[in-house]
mmCIF file of C-alpha atoms in Angstrom:
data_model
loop_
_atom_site.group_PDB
_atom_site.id
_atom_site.type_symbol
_atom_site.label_atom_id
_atom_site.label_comp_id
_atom_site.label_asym_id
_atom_site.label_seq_id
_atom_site.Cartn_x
_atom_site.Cartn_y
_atom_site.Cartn_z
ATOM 1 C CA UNK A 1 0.000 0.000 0.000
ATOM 2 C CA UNK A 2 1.607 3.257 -1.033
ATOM 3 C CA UNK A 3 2.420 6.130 1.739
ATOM 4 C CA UNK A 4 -0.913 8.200 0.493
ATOM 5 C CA UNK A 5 -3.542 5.720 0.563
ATOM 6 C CA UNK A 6 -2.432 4.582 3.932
ATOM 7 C CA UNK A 7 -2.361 8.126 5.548
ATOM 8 C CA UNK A 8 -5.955 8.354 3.842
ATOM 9 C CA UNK A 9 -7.428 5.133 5.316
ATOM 10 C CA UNK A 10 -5.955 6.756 8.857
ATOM 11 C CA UNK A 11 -8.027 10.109 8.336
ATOM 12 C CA UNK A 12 -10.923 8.380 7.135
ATOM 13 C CA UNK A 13 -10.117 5.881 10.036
ATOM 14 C CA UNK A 14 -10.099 8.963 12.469
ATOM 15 C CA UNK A 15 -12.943 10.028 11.540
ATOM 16 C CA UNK A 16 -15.073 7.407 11.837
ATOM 17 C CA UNK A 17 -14.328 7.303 15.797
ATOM 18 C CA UNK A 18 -16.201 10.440 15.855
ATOM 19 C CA UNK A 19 -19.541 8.551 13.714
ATOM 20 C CA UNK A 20 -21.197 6.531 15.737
ATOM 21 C CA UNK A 21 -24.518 5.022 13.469
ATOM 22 C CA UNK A 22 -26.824 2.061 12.906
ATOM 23 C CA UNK A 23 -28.421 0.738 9.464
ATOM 24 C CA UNK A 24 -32.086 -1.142 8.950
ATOM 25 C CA UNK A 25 -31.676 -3.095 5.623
ATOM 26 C CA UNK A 26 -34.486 -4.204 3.839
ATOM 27 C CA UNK A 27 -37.047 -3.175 6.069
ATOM 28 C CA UNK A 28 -40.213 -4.405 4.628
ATOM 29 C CA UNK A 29 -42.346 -1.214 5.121
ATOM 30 C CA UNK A 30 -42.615 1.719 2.031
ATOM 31 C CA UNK A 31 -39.982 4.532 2.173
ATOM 32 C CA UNK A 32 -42.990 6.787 1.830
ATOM 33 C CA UNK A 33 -44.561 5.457 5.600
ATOM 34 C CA UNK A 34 -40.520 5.089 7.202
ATOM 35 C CA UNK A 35 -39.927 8.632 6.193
ATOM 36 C CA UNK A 36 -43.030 9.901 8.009
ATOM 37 C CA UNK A 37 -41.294 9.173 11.294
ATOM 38 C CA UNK A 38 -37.689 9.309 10.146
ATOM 39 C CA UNK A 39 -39.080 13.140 10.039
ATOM 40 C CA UNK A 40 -40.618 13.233 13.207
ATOM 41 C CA UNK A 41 -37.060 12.562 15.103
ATOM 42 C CA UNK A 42 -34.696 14.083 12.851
ATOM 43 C CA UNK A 43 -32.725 16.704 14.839
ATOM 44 C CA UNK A 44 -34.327 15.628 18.583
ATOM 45 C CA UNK A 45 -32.374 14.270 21.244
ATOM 46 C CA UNK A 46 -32.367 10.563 21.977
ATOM 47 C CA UNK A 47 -34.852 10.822 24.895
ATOM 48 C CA UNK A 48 -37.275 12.887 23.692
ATOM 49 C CA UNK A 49 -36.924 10.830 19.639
ATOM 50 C CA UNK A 50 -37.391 7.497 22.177
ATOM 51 C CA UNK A 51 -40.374 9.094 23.711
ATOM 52 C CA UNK A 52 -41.862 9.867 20.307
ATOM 53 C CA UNK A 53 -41.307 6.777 18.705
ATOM 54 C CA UNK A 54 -42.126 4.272 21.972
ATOM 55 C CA UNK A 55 -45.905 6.359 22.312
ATOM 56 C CA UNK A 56 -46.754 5.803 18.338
ATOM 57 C CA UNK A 57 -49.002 4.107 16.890
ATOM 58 C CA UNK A 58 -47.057 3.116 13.572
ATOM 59 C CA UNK A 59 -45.475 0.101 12.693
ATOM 60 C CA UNK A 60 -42.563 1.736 11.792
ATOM 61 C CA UNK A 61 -41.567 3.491 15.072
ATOM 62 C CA UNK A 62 -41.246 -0.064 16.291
ATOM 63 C CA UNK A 63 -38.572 0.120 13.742
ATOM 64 C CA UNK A 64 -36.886 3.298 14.235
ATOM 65 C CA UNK A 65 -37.302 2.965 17.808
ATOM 66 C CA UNK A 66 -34.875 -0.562 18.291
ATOM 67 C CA UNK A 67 -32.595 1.091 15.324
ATOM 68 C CA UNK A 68 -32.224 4.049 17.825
ATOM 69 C CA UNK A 69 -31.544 2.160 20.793
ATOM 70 C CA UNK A 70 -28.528 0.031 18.461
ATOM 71 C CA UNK A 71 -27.491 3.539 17.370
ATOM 72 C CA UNK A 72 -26.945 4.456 21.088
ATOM 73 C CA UNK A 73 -25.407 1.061 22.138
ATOM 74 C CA UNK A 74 -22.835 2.051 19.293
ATOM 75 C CA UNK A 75 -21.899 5.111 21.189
ATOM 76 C CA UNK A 76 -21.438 3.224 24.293
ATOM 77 C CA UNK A 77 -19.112 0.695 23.075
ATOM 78 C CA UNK A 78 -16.903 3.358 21.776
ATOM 79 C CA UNK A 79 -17.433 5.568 24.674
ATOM 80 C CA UNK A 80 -17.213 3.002 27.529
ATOM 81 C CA UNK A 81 -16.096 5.370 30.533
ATOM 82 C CA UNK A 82 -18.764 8.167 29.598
ATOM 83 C CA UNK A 83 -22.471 8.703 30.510
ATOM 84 C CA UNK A 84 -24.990 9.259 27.720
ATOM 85 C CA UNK A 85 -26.653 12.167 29.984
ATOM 86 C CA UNK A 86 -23.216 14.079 30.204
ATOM 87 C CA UNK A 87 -23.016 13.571 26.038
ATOM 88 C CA UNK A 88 -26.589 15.042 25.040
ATOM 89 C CA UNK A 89 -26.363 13.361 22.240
ATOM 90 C CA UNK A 90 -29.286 14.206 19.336
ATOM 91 C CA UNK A 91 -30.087 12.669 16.159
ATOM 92 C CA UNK A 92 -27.474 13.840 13.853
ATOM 93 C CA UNK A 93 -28.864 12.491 10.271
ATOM 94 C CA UNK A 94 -31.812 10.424 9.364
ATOM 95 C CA UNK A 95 -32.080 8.573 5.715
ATOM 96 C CA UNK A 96 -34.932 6.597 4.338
ATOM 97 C CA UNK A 97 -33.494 5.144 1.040
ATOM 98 C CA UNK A 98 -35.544 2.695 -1.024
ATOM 99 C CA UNK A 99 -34.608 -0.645 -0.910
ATOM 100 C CA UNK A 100 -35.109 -3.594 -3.251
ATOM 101 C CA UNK A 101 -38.819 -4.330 -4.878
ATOM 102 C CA UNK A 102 -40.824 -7.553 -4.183
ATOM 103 C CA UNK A 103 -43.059 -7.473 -8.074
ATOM 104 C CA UNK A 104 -46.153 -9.792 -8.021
ATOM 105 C CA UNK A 105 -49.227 -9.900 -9.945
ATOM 106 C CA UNK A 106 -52.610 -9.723 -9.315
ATOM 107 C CA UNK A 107 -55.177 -10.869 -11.202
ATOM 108 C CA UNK A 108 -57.524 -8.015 -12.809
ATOM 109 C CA UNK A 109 -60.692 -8.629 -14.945
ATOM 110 C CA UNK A 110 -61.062 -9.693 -18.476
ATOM 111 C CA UNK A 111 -57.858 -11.678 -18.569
ATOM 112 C CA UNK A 112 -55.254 -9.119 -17.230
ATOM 113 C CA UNK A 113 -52.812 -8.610 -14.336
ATOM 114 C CA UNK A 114 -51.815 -5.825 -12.569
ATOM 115 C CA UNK A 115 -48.665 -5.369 -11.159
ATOM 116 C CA UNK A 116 -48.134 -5.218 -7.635
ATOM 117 C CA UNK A 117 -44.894 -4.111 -5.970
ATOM 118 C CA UNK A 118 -44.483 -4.590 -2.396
ATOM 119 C CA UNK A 119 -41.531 -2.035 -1.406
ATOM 120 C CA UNK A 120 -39.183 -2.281 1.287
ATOM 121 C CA UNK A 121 -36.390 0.228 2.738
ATOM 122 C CA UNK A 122 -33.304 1.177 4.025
ATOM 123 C CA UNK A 123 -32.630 3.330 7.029
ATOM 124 C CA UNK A 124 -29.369 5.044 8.233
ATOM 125 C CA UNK A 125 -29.341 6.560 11.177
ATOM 126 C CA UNK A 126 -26.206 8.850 12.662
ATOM 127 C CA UNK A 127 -25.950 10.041 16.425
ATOM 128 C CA UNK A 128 -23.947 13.164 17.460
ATOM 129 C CA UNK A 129 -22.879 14.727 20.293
ATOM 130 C CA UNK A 130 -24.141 17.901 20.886
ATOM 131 C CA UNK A 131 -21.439 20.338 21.817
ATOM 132 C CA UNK A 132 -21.209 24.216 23.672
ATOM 133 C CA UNK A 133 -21.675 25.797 19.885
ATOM 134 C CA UNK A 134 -24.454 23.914 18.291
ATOM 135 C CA UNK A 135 -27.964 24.473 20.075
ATOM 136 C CA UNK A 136 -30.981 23.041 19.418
#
């Protein structure tokens, strides 16, 4: 490996200390419904996004809310000797990507089929730390 690349995979190394985030893959729900309460959180801190999600009704804040509570157990394994109080952290970033498409057909009259496409999702979700210079 040549003397650039290396020093890059240490910055990009570095930097990733600082990330701490969790991923939903092929969450069988529609973008459309996961962004819904991927918007409701974005930008809250953890307690009050766990609060939101937990007292839902949707079937996607049961979701968001166990990819949330990874998300934090992420920032505790990197950060074993701090408190999550202390860290304030907030919901950095929030993205509801589509995912892969399940196409079926359904049966329609006078000899056709409609297509039906049963869409699923994936999430990313990024923590930060909120520090003296960024309020929310």
């Amino acid at each position: 490996m040549g003397v650039r690349k290396r020093e890059r995979a240490e910055q990009i190394k570095e930097a990733k200390k600082n990330i701490y985030l969790a991923k939903l893959n092929n969450c069988p729900t529609s973008p459309r419904k996961m962004r819904l309460m991927a918007d409701l959180v974005r930008g809250e801190k953890i307690d009050k996004a766990l609060n939101i999600l937990k007292f839902s009704s949707k079937e996607s804040s049961r979701k968001l809310e166990k990819l949330l509570l990874s998300a934090i157990n992420n920032w505790q394994q990197k950060n074993e000797d701090a408190s999550i109080e202390d860290a304030d952290l907030f919901v950095k970033e929030i993205r509801v990507d589509g995912g892969t498409m399940l196409k079926r057909l359904r049966p329609a009259p006078q000899g056709r089929a409609h297509r039906i496409r049963k869409r699923s999702n994936h999430v990313t979700l990024v923590l930060a730390a909120n520090d003296n210079t960024q309020s929310k």
